[in-house]
mmCIF file of C-alpha atoms and ligand atoms in Angstrom:
data_model
loop_
_atom_site.group_PDB
_atom_site.id
_atom_site.type_symbol
_atom_site.label_atom_id
_atom_site.label_comp_id
_atom_site.label_asym_id
_atom_site.label_seq_id
_atom_site.Cartn_x
_atom_site.Cartn_y
_atom_site.Cartn_z
ATOM 1 C CA MET A 190 18.648 -36.601 21.776
ATOM 2 C CA ALA A 191 17.294 -37.193 25.284
ATOM 3 C CA ASP A 192 14.232 -35.071 24.434
ATOM 4 C CA ILE A 193 13.439 -36.961 21.239
ATOM 5 C CA PRO A 194 10.868 -39.775 21.543
ATOM 6 C CA GLU A 195 12.583 -43.169 21.222
ATOM 7 C CA ASP A 196 10.748 -44.178 18.052
ATOM 8 C CA ALA A 197 11.931 -41.011 16.326
ATOM 9 C CA ARG A 198 15.612 -41.374 17.106
ATOM 10 C CA GLU A 199 16.415 -43.214 13.888
ATOM 11 C CA VAL A 200 17.461 -40.235 11.820
ATOM 12 C CA ASP A 201 19.358 -39.734 8.613
ATOM 13 C CA ALA A 202 22.557 -37.992 9.513
ATOM 14 C CA LEU A 203 23.506 -35.164 7.190
ATOM 15 C CA ASP A 204 27.099 -34.010 7.269
ATOM 16 C CA MET A 205 27.169 -30.246 6.845
ATOM 17 C CA GLU A 206 30.960 -30.251 6.822
ATOM 18 C CA GLY A 207 31.412 -27.456 9.298
ATOM 19 C CA ARG A 208 28.944 -25.022 7.768
ATOM 20 C CA LEU A 209 26.840 -22.624 9.851
ATOM 21 C CA LEU A 210 23.368 -23.807 10.873
ATOM 22 C CA THR A 211 20.738 -21.186 11.776
ATOM 23 C CA PRO A 212 16.978 -21.194 12.156
ATOM 24 C CA GLY A 213 15.123 -20.530 8.908
ATOM 25 C CA LEU A 214 14.803 -16.772 8.512
ATOM 26 C CA VAL A 215 11.619 -14.917 9.456
ATOM 27 C CA ASP A 216 10.465 -11.829 7.518
ATOM 28 C CA CYS A 217 7.983 -10.428 10.039
ATOM 29 C CA HIS A 218 6.815 -7.304 8.156
ATOM 30 C CA THR A 219 5.966 -7.277 4.448
ATOM 31 C CA HIS A 220 3.450 -5.844 2.011
ATOM 32 C CA ILE A 221 4.633 -8.335 -0.592
ATOM 33 C CA VAL A 222 1.190 -8.777 -2.208
ATOM 34 C CA HIS A 223 0.532 -5.618 -4.227
ATOM 35 C CA GLY A 224 -0.298 -4.511 -7.746
ATOM 36 C CA GLY A 225 2.004 -2.412 -9.900
ATOM 37 C CA ASN A 226 5.073 -0.510 -8.797
ATOM 38 C CA ARG A 227 5.996 3.075 -7.969
ATOM 39 C CA ALA A 228 9.257 3.529 -9.839
ATOM 40 C CA SER A 229 8.027 6.907 -11.133
ATOM 41 C CA GLU A 230 7.641 8.169 -7.547
ATOM 42 C CA PHE A 231 11.194 7.074 -6.869
ATOM 43 C CA ASP A 232 12.194 9.398 -9.677
ATOM 44 C CA MET A 233 10.097 12.233 -8.197
ATOM 45 C CA ARG A 234 11.666 11.758 -4.779
ATOM 46 C CA LEU A 235 15.138 11.893 -6.285
ATOM 47 C CA GLN A 236 14.163 15.257 -7.756
ATOM 48 C CA GLY A 237 13.261 16.531 -4.308
ATOM 49 C CA ALA A 238 9.629 15.576 -3.578
ATOM 50 C CA SER A 239 9.111 13.951 -0.174
ATOM 51 C CA TYR A 240 7.230 10.720 0.490
ATOM 52 C CA GLU A 241 4.561 12.710 2.341
ATOM 53 C CA GLU A 242 4.218 15.307 -0.460
ATOM 54 C CA ILE A 243 3.703 12.547 -3.002
ATOM 55 C CA ALA A 244 1.079 10.937 -0.768
ATOM 56 C CA GLN A 245 -0.728 14.268 -0.298
ATOM 57 C CA ALA A 246 -0.727 14.785 -4.071
ATOM 58 C CA GLY A 247 -2.653 11.554 -4.583
ATOM 59 C CA GLY A 248 0.329 9.252 -5.127
ATOM 60 C CA GLY A 249 1.829 6.966 -2.537
ATOM 61 C CA ILE A 250 -0.207 4.184 -0.997
ATOM 62 C CA VAL A 251 -3.389 5.101 -2.886
ATOM 63 C CA ALA A 252 -1.561 4.727 -6.213
ATOM 64 C CA THR A 253 -0.824 1.124 -5.283
ATOM 65 C CA VAL A 254 -4.436 0.770 -4.124
ATOM 66 C CA ALA A 255 -5.620 1.589 -7.653
ATOM 67 C CA ALA A 256 -3.232 -0.971 -9.149
ATOM 68 C CA THR A 257 -4.189 -3.623 -6.582
ATOM 69 C CA ARG A 258 -7.923 -3.143 -7.013
ATOM 70 C CA THR A 259 -7.723 -3.702 -10.767
ATOM 71 C CA ALA A 260 -5.274 -6.638 -10.596
ATOM 72 C CA SER A 261 -6.675 -10.149 -10.857
ATOM 73 C CA GLU A 262 -5.988 -12.649 -8.097
ATOM 74 C CA THR A 263 -3.776 -14.563 -10.501
ATOM 75 C CA SER A 264 -1.627 -11.598 -11.403
ATOM 76 C CA LEU A 265 -1.310 -10.516 -7.751
ATOM 77 C CA LEU A 266 -0.264 -14.038 -6.880
ATOM 78 C CA GLU A 267 2.240 -14.331 -9.715
ATOM 79 C CA SER A 268 3.944 -11.039 -8.974
ATOM 80 C CA ALA A 269 4.088 -11.793 -5.235
ATOM 81 C CA LEU A 270 5.569 -15.238 -5.883
ATOM 82 C CA ARG A 271 8.470 -13.707 -7.822
ATOM 83 C CA ARG A 272 9.350 -11.665 -4.756
ATOM 84 C CA VAL A 273 8.668 -14.467 -2.291
ATOM 85 C CA ASP A 274 10.994 -16.736 -4.261
ATOM 86 C CA ALA A 275 13.814 -14.221 -3.832
ATOM 87 C CA LEU A 276 13.340 -14.395 -0.062
ATOM 88 C CA ILE A 277 13.117 -18.193 -0.092
ATOM 89 C CA ALA A 278 16.406 -18.353 -1.989
ATOM 90 C CA GLU A 279 18.006 -16.654 1.025
ATOM 91 C CA GLY A 280 16.647 -19.087 3.592
ATOM 92 C CA MET A 281 13.370 -17.410 4.592
ATOM 93 C CA THR A 282 10.879 -19.954 5.950
ATOM 94 C CA THR A 283 8.260 -17.707 7.599
ATOM 95 C CA ILE A 284 6.755 -14.532 6.173
ATOM 96 C CA GLU A 285 4.194 -12.053 7.394
ATOM 97 C CA ILE A 286 2.033 -10.478 4.696
ATOM 98 C CA LYS A 287 -0.271 -7.505 5.197
ATOM 99 C CA SER A 288 -3.382 -6.354 3.397
ATOM 100 C CA GLY A 289 -3.827 -2.587 3.125
ATOM 101 C CA TYR A 290 -3.748 -1.879 -0.618
ATOM 102 C CA GLY A 291 -7.429 -2.679 -1.059
ATOM 103 C CA LEU A 292 -9.109 -0.238 1.292
ATOM 104 C CA ASP A 293 -12.423 -1.693 0.206
ATOM 105 C CA VAL A 294 -13.904 -4.884 1.621
ATOM 106 C CA GLU A 295 -13.536 -6.948 -1.520
ATOM 107 C CA THR A 296 -9.907 -6.063 -2.274
ATOM 108 C CA GLU A 297 -8.733 -6.374 1.342
ATOM 109 C CA LEU A 298 -10.118 -9.924 1.311
ATOM 110 C CA LYS A 299 -8.585 -10.599 -2.108
ATOM 111 C CA MET A 300 -5.137 -9.630 -0.827
ATOM 112 C CA LEU A 301 -5.406 -11.836 2.243
ATOM 113 C CA ARG A 302 -6.619 -14.798 0.203
ATOM 114 C CA VAL A 303 -3.684 -14.385 -2.184
ATOM 115 C CA ALA A 304 -1.314 -14.160 0.779
ATOM 116 C CA ARG A 305 -2.658 -17.385 2.242
ATOM 117 C CA ARG A 306 -2.483 -19.140 -1.125
ATOM 118 C CA ILE A 307 1.255 -18.546 -1.237
ATOM 119 C CA ALA A 308 1.635 -21.051 1.607
ATOM 120 C CA THR A 309 -0.071 -23.715 -0.514
ATOM 121 C CA LEU A 310 2.309 -23.141 -3.425
ATOM 122 C CA ARG A 311 5.646 -22.776 -1.647
ATOM 123 C CA PRO A 312 7.277 -24.481 1.360
ATOM 124 C CA LEU A 313 6.868 -21.677 3.894
ATOM 125 C CA ARG A 314 4.685 -20.405 6.706
ATOM 126 C CA VAL A 315 2.505 -17.339 6.051
ATOM 127 C CA ARG A 316 1.022 -15.139 8.760
ATOM 128 C CA THR A 317 -1.472 -12.533 7.573
ATOM 129 C CA SER A 318 -2.084 -9.124 9.122
ATOM 130 C CA PHE A 319 -5.177 -7.071 8.382
ATOM 131 C CA LEU A 320 -4.060 -3.519 7.543
ATOM 132 C CA GLY A 321 -7.328 -1.844 6.564
ATOM 133 C CA ALA A 322 -6.179 1.259 8.488
ATOM 134 C CA HIS A 323 -3.265 1.852 6.096
ATOM 135 C CA SER A 324 -4.499 4.935 4.243
ATOM 136 C CA VAL A 325 -7.691 6.774 3.419
ATOM 137 C CA PRO A 326 -8.904 5.822 -0.072
ATOM 138 C CA GLU A 327 -9.818 8.501 -2.592
ATOM 139 C CA GLU A 328 -13.566 8.040 -2.146
ATOM 140 C CA TYR A 329 -13.255 8.857 1.576
ATOM 141 C CA VAL A 330 -10.816 11.782 1.503
ATOM 142 C CA GLY A 331 -11.741 14.134 4.360
ATOM 143 C CA ARG A 332 -13.984 11.456 5.890
ATOM 144 C CA SER A 333 -11.490 9.106 7.471
ATOM 145 C CA ASP A 334 -13.763 8.215 10.408
ATOM 146 C CA ALA A 335 -16.494 7.236 7.979
ATOM 147 C CA TYR A 336 -13.940 5.080 6.141
ATOM 148 C CA LEU A 337 -13.200 3.252 9.389
ATOM 149 C CA ASP A 338 -16.881 2.715 10.194
ATOM 150 C CA GLU A 339 -18.110 1.879 6.724
ATOM 151 C CA VAL A 340 -15.180 -0.049 5.259
ATOM 152 C CA CYS A 341 -12.266 -0.853 7.545
ATOM 153 C CA LEU A 342 -14.132 -2.329 10.512
ATOM 154 C CA PRO A 343 -16.644 -4.273 8.366
ATOM 155 C CA ALA A 344 -13.730 -5.580 6.259
ATOM 156 C CA LEU A 345 -11.991 -6.719 9.440
ATOM 157 C CA ASP A 346 -15.138 -8.575 10.486
ATOM 158 C CA ALA A 347 -15.437 -10.225 7.088
ATOM 159 C CA ALA A 348 -11.751 -11.183 6.962
ATOM 160 C CA TYR A 349 -11.949 -12.549 10.500
ATOM 161 C CA ASP A 350 -15.048 -14.603 9.639
ATOM 162 C CA GLU A 351 -13.132 -16.118 6.736
ATOM 163 C CA GLY A 352 -10.246 -17.012 9.063
ATOM 164 C CA LEU A 353 -7.843 -14.719 7.233
ATOM 165 C CA VAL A 354 -6.579 -12.609 10.143
ATOM 166 C CA ASP A 355 -3.625 -13.543 12.343
ATOM 167 C CA ALA A 356 -3.032 -9.968 13.547
ATOM 168 C CA VAL A 357 -4.414 -6.460 13.104
ATOM 169 C CA ASP A 358 -2.057 -3.682 11.987
ATOM 170 C CA GLY A 359 -2.433 0.037 11.311
ATOM 171 C CA PHE A 360 -0.519 3.085 10.073
ATOM 172 C CA CYS A 361 -0.494 5.794 12.720
ATOM 173 C CA GLU A 362 0.804 8.905 10.965
ATOM 174 C CA GLY A 363 -0.180 12.395 9.845
ATOM 175 C CA ILE A 364 -0.820 11.087 6.314
ATOM 176 C CA ALA A 365 -2.790 8.105 7.651
ATOM 177 C CA PHE A 366 -4.657 7.642 10.974
ATOM 178 C CA SER A 367 -4.539 9.346 14.385
ATOM 179 C CA THR A 368 -3.990 7.533 17.668
ATOM 180 C CA GLU A 369 -7.715 7.925 18.443
ATOM 181 C CA GLN A 370 -8.620 6.258 15.165
ATOM 182 C CA ILE A 371 -6.102 3.460 15.620
ATOM 183 C CA GLN A 372 -7.476 2.921 19.107
ATOM 184 C CA ARG A 373 -10.912 2.258 17.585
ATOM 185 C CA VAL A 374 -9.424 -0.358 15.266
ATOM 186 C CA PHE A 375 -7.524 -1.967 18.132
ATOM 187 C CA GLU A 376 -10.650 -2.091 20.300
ATOM 188 C CA LYS A 377 -12.337 -4.038 17.529
ATOM 189 C CA ALA A 378 -9.332 -6.380 17.309
ATOM 190 C CA CYS A 379 -9.591 -6.984 21.061
ATOM 191 C CA LEU A 380 -13.274 -7.869 20.728
ATOM 192 C CA LEU A 381 -12.291 -10.464 18.137
ATOM 193 C CA GLY A 382 -9.412 -11.690 20.310
ATOM 194 C CA VAL A 383 -6.773 -10.849 17.705
ATOM 195 C CA ARG A 384 -3.347 -9.431 18.631
ATOM 196 C CA VAL A 385 -2.305 -6.043 17.259
ATOM 197 C CA LYS A 386 0.823 -4.411 15.828
ATOM 198 C CA LEU A 387 1.405 -0.915 14.483
ATOM 199 C CA HIS A 388 3.385 1.184 12.000
ATOM 200 C CA ALA A 389 4.375 3.782 14.570
ATOM 201 C CA GLU A 390 6.559 6.904 14.674
ATOM 202 C CA GLN A 391 7.910 6.311 11.140
ATOM 203 C CA LEU A 392 7.796 9.868 9.762
ATOM 204 C CA SER A 393 6.856 11.793 12.903
ATOM 205 C CA TRP A 394 6.004 11.203 16.577
ATOM 206 C CA LEU A 395 2.305 10.704 17.198
ATOM 207 C CA GLY A 396 2.264 8.428 20.241
ATOM 208 C CA GLY A 397 1.363 5.279 18.346
ATOM 209 C CA ALA A 398 3.977 3.088 20.001
ATOM 210 C CA ALA A 399 2.714 3.900 23.502
ATOM 211 C CA LEU A 400 -0.868 3.313 22.348
ATOM 212 C CA ALA A 401 0.077 -0.039 20.810
ATOM 213 C CA ALA A 402 1.961 -0.991 23.970
ATOM 214 C CA SER A 403 -1.157 -0.235 26.023
ATOM 215 C CA PHE A 404 -2.905 -2.879 23.875
ATOM 216 C CA ASP A 405 -0.062 -5.378 24.512
ATOM 217 C CA ALA A 406 0.914 -5.185 20.852
ATOM 218 C CA LEU A 407 2.988 -7.978 19.377
ATOM 219 C CA SER A 408 5.192 -5.320 17.821
ATOM 220 C CA CYS A 409 5.703 -1.648 17.060
ATOM 221 C CA ASP A 410 7.295 -1.174 13.671
ATOM 222 C CA HIS A 411 9.593 1.478 12.104
ATOM 223 C CA LEU A 412 10.057 3.672 15.253
ATOM 224 C CA GLU A 413 12.485 6.242 13.805
ATOM 225 C CA TYR A 414 10.788 9.019 15.809
ATOM 226 C CA ALA A 415 10.121 6.926 18.938
ATOM 227 C CA THR A 416 11.421 8.219 22.279
ATOM 228 C CA PRO A 417 13.083 6.548 25.257
ATOM 229 C CA ALA A 418 9.684 6.711 27.015
ATOM 230 C CA ASP A 419 8.223 4.668 24.147
ATOM 231 C CA ALA A 420 10.967 2.087 24.642
ATOM 232 C CA ILE A 421 10.016 1.821 28.318
ATOM 233 C CA ALA A 422 6.344 1.338 27.416
ATOM 234 C CA MET A 423 7.273 -1.357 24.893
ATOM 235 C CA ALA A 424 9.484 -3.116 27.409
ATOM 236 C CA ARG A 425 6.571 -3.236 29.865
ATOM 237 C CA SER A 426 4.173 -4.714 27.311
ATOM 238 C CA GLY A 427 6.751 -7.061 25.827
ATOM 239 C CA SER A 428 6.163 -5.597 22.365
ATOM 240 C CA VAL A 429 8.935 -6.294 19.866
ATOM 241 C CA ALA A 430 10.550 -3.343 18.062
ATOM 242 C CA VAL A 431 10.506 -4.220 14.353
ATOM 243 C CA LEU A 432 13.184 -2.121 12.670
ATOM 244 C CA LEU A 433 13.002 -1.637 8.919
ATOM 245 C CA PRO A 434 16.319 -0.370 7.581
ATOM 246 C CA GLY A 435 15.160 -0.823 3.972
ATOM 247 C CA ALA A 436 12.526 1.911 4.392
ATOM 248 C CA PHE A 437 15.000 4.096 6.294
ATOM 249 C CA TYR A 438 17.465 3.728 3.434
ATOM 250 C CA PHE A 439 15.011 4.101 0.564
ATOM 251 C CA LEU A 440 13.339 7.214 2.016
ATOM 252 C CA ARG A 441 16.785 8.610 2.827
ATOM 253 C CA GLU A 442 15.677 9.090 6.412
ATOM 254 C CA THR A 443 18.235 10.574 8.751
ATOM 255 C CA LYS A 444 16.527 10.167 12.132
ATOM 256 C CA LEU A 445 17.674 6.916 13.708
ATOM 257 C CA PRO A 446 15.368 4.725 15.796
ATOM 258 C CA PRO A 447 16.268 4.926 19.530
ATOM 259 C CA LEU A 448 18.541 1.890 19.506
ATOM 260 C CA ASP A 449 20.269 2.656 22.801
ATOM 261 C CA ALA A 450 16.981 3.107 24.679
ATOM 262 C CA LEU A 451 15.578 -0.092 23.142
ATOM 263 C CA ARG A 452 18.687 -1.983 24.215
ATOM 264 C CA ALA A 453 18.847 -0.403 27.665
ATOM 265 C CA ASN A 454 15.256 -1.429 28.357
ATOM 266 C CA GLY A 455 15.667 -4.913 26.963
ATOM 267 C CA VAL A 456 13.190 -4.479 24.099
ATOM 268 C CA ALA A 457 13.591 -7.321 21.604
ATOM 269 C CA MET A 458 14.583 -5.940 18.197
ATOM 270 C CA ALA A 459 13.421 -7.701 15.027
ATOM 271 C CA LEU A 460 14.369 -6.852 11.460
ATOM 272 C CA ALA A 461 12.271 -7.220 8.332
ATOM 273 C CA THR A 462 12.292 -6.166 4.683
ATOM 274 C CA ASP A 463 9.020 -4.158 4.783
ATOM 275 C CA CYS A 464 8.843 -5.288 1.128
ATOM 276 C CA ASN A 465 6.456 -2.769 -0.465
ATOM 277 C CA PRO A 466 6.352 -0.731 -3.670
ATOM 278 C CA GLY A 467 6.608 2.721 -2.058
ATOM 279 C CA SER A 468 9.051 2.927 0.817
ATOM 280 C CA SER A 469 11.006 -0.325 0.626
ATOM 281 C CA PRO A 470 11.022 -2.322 -2.609
ATOM 282 C CA LEU A 471 13.381 -4.786 -0.952
ATOM 283 C CA THR A 472 13.343 -8.566 -1.202
ATOM 284 C CA SER A 473 16.470 -9.510 0.738
ATOM 285 C CA LEU A 474 16.670 -10.239 4.445
ATOM 286 C CA LEU A 475 20.448 -10.545 4.174
ATOM 287 C CA LEU A 476 20.630 -7.009 2.813
ATOM 288 C CA SER A 477 18.292 -5.860 5.608
ATOM 289 C CA MET A 478 20.783 -7.337 8.057
ATOM 290 C CA ASN A 479 23.676 -5.549 6.388
ATOM 291 C CA MET A 480 21.739 -2.262 6.423
ATOM 292 C CA ALA A 481 20.792 -2.712 10.086
ATOM 293 C CA CYS A 482 24.482 -2.997 10.909
ATOM 294 C CA THR A 483 25.767 -0.198 8.683
ATOM 295 C CA LEU A 484 22.879 2.265 9.131
ATOM 296 C CA PHE A 485 21.646 1.461 12.663
ATOM 297 C CA ARG A 486 24.929 0.141 14.075
ATOM 298 C CA MET A 487 23.280 -3.054 15.172
ATOM 299 C CA THR A 488 25.729 -5.874 15.768
ATOM 300 C CA PRO A 489 25.731 -8.855 13.394
ATOM 301 C CA GLN A 490 24.497 -10.953 16.348
ATOM 302 C CA GLU A 491 21.576 -8.575 16.880
ATOM 303 C CA ALA A 492 20.826 -8.684 13.155
ATOM 304 C CA LEU A 493 20.710 -12.488 13.144
ATOM 305 C CA ALA A 494 18.471 -12.548 16.228
ATOM 306 C CA GLY A 495 16.322 -9.934 14.492
ATOM 307 C CA VAL A 496 15.506 -12.204 11.546
ATOM 308 C CA THR A 497 15.083 -15.348 13.648
ATOM 309 C CA ILE A 498 13.990 -15.478 17.292
ATOM 310 C CA HIS A 499 12.786 -11.880 17.543
ATOM 311 C CA GLY A 500 11.099 -11.920 14.137
ATOM 312 C CA ALA A 501 9.149 -14.980 15.273
ATOM 313 C CA ARG A 502 8.188 -13.223 18.502
ATOM 314 C CA ALA A 503 6.899 -10.232 16.555
ATOM 315 C CA LEU A 504 4.458 -12.683 14.963
ATOM 316 C CA GLY A 505 3.522 -14.387 18.222
ATOM 317 C CA LEU A 506 5.137 -17.644 17.077
ATOM 318 C CA ALA A 507 6.716 -19.547 19.965
ATOM 319 C CA ASP A 508 7.806 -22.603 17.970
ATOM 320 C CA VAL A 509 9.752 -20.866 15.212
ATOM 321 C CA GLY A 510 13.015 -18.948 15.106
ATOM 322 C CA GLN A 511 15.228 -21.068 17.344
ATOM 323 C CA ILE A 512 17.065 -24.370 17.132
ATOM 324 C CA LYS A 513 15.906 -26.424 20.066
ATOM 325 C CA SER A 514 13.538 -29.183 20.985
ATOM 326 C CA GLY A 515 9.891 -28.240 20.511
ATOM 327 C CA GLN A 516 10.642 -25.957 17.580
ATOM 328 C CA LYS A 517 9.618 -26.495 13.969
ATOM 329 C CA ALA A 518 12.518 -27.914 11.960
ATOM 330 C CA ASP A 519 12.888 -24.763 9.858
ATOM 331 C CA LEU A 520 16.600 -24.460 9.228
ATOM 332 C CA ALA A 521 19.135 -22.776 7.005
ATOM 333 C CA VAL A 522 22.682 -23.964 6.332
ATOM 334 C CA TRP A 523 25.191 -21.390 5.153
ATOM 335 C CA ASP A 524 28.538 -21.530 3.424
ATOM 336 C CA VAL A 525 30.160 -19.197 5.906
ATOM 337 C CA ALA A 526 32.756 -19.652 8.611
ATOM 338 C CA HIS A 527 31.330 -17.109 11.063
ATOM 339 C CA PRO A 528 27.754 -15.857 11.715
ATOM 340 C CA ALA A 529 28.852 -12.238 11.161
ATOM 341 C CA GLU A 530 29.435 -13.057 7.485
ATOM 342 C CA LEU A 531 25.658 -13.159 6.960
ATOM 343 C CA SER A 532 25.500 -9.426 7.667
ATOM 344 C CA TYR A 533 28.848 -8.522 6.220
ATOM 345 C CA ARG A 534 28.587 -9.266 2.523
ATOM 346 C CA ILE A 535 26.458 -7.063 0.284
ATOM 347 C CA GLY A 536 24.409 -8.704 -2.441
ATOM 348 C CA PHE A 537 25.879 -12.173 -2.006
ATOM 349 C CA ASN A 538 23.883 -15.245 -1.072
ATOM 350 C CA PRO A 539 25.790 -17.965 0.810
ATOM 351 C CA LEU A 540 22.776 -20.251 1.406
ATOM 352 C CA HIS A 541 23.761 -23.921 1.087
ATOM 353 C CA LEU A 542 20.541 -25.644 2.094
ATOM 354 C CA ARG A 543 17.104 -24.754 3.400
ATOM 355 C CA MET A 544 14.764 -26.954 5.416
ATOM 356 C CA PHE A 545 11.066 -26.250 6.049
ATOM 357 C CA GLU A 546 9.289 -28.359 8.685
ATOM 358 C CA GLY A 547 11.878 -31.088 8.378
ATOM 359 C CA GLU A 548 11.911 -31.240 4.579
ATOM 360 C CA ILE A 549 14.896 -30.069 2.559
ATOM 361 C CA THR A 550 13.453 -27.702 -0.023
HETATM 362 O O1 LIG B 884 5.742 0.207 5.904
HETATM 363 N N1 LIG B 884 4.230 3.028 6.380
HETATM 364 C C1 LIG B 884 3.289 2.581 5.760
HETATM 365 N N2 LIG B 884 3.325 1.525 4.968
HETATM 366 C C2 LIG B 884 4.450 1.123 4.224
HETATM 367 C C3 LIG B 884 4.614 1.911 2.996
HETATM 368 C C4 LIG B 884 3.563 1.618 2.055
HETATM 369 C C5 LIG B 884 3.696 2.282 0.724
HETATM 370 O O2 LIG B 884 4.333 3.343 0.583
HETATM 371 O O3 LIG B 884 3.133 1.700 -0.199
HETATM 372 C C6 LIG B 884 5.689 1.068 5.064
HETATM 373 O O4 LIG B 884 6.640 1.870 4.903
HETATM 374 FE FE1 LIG B 885 5.117 -1.498 6.397
#
C-alpha cells in the first residue's frame, strides 16, 4: 500500500476466500496462427515415420505453409481465436505468436497482422516474433541462402517497417537452417535493434544455443540436445531456456534437455505450449506444467515460475509475470489449496477468476 499513490488507494476489496493468487500465465512460445492441421502426419508417425522423414518428403512445416498461404485472414483469425480462447480459459494473459508458415513476404506479414489483431479482440497481450527462417519453401529447395536473401530478410524489413516485429526467431536444424545462416538473420535483427531468440538443439546438436547466446538472445528454445557448455553460454548471456514438453511428448522424444546443467548454472527456465500443428498441437499451459514435472522432473514451483516470471523474461517483458508494485495487474485466481495442484491435475481447469490489466475478464 505504501507504494501506491494516495489518490489510487481507494480500491474495491475482493474477497478471494483463501484461494491461490498467481500472476496471469504467460505462453512465451507459440505458432498459434496457422492454416489447416497435420493429423494425417500424426498417423504416419505412429506407423513409424519420423518428424524429419516427413519433412524431407515434403510434409511437415511446408505442408502448413501451403494451408496458411491459401487461408484468408478471417479464417486464420477465427481458427487461432478458438485456440487462444482455450489458453485464456486457463488464465493466460500474455502470448507470444510467431510467423513462419508464410515463407513469402505477403504471408509472413499476413500472419503477423492476424497475430496482432488477436489483441484487439481479446483481453490479452500479444508479442510477435518474426520466424521467416523457419523452413525452406518448396520454390527454394536447394537454394536456402537465396531464400534468405530474396525472401526472409526483405520480409523482416517489411514486417519491421510495419511495426509487427517484437523479436526475431529462427529454426537452427538439419532440416532448416545452419548456424551460419541463422547468424545472417541475427545480424540483420541487430541492425534493426530487435532482440533474437532461437529454436535450438531440438532434434540434433548444431551449436545454435551458443550462437544465440553470443547475440544476447532473449531465449533459446527446445534444447533437448543442448550440452552443459551451452547452459554456461546461456547463463553468461542471460538467455532464458524455454522448455517445450508438449513437443517432447508429441514427437516421443527420449533425449531430455540438460535440466541439471541449466539449474547448476542458474539459467532461468520458462515453459510454453509451442502450440503448432506439427510437433505440439497443445493449447494448455496447465498440461505443459504437468508434462514438465512428469517428463522433465521439474518441480511444481519451477513449472509455475516457468509460465509466469521466466516466461515474461523470455519475451523481454519486465512488468509482467510477477505480483508486485510496478507490474501490470494481470492475475489469476485458482480454486486450489496449494500451488503444486496447478501442475498435479491432468486435464482439469481450476481457474476461478482472471484479471487482465486490472479488469476482471
Ligand atoms: O517449435 N521446430 C520448429 N518449429 C515448430 C514445429 C513446427 C511444425 O512442425 O509445424 C516447433 O516444434
Ligand atoms: Fe516452436
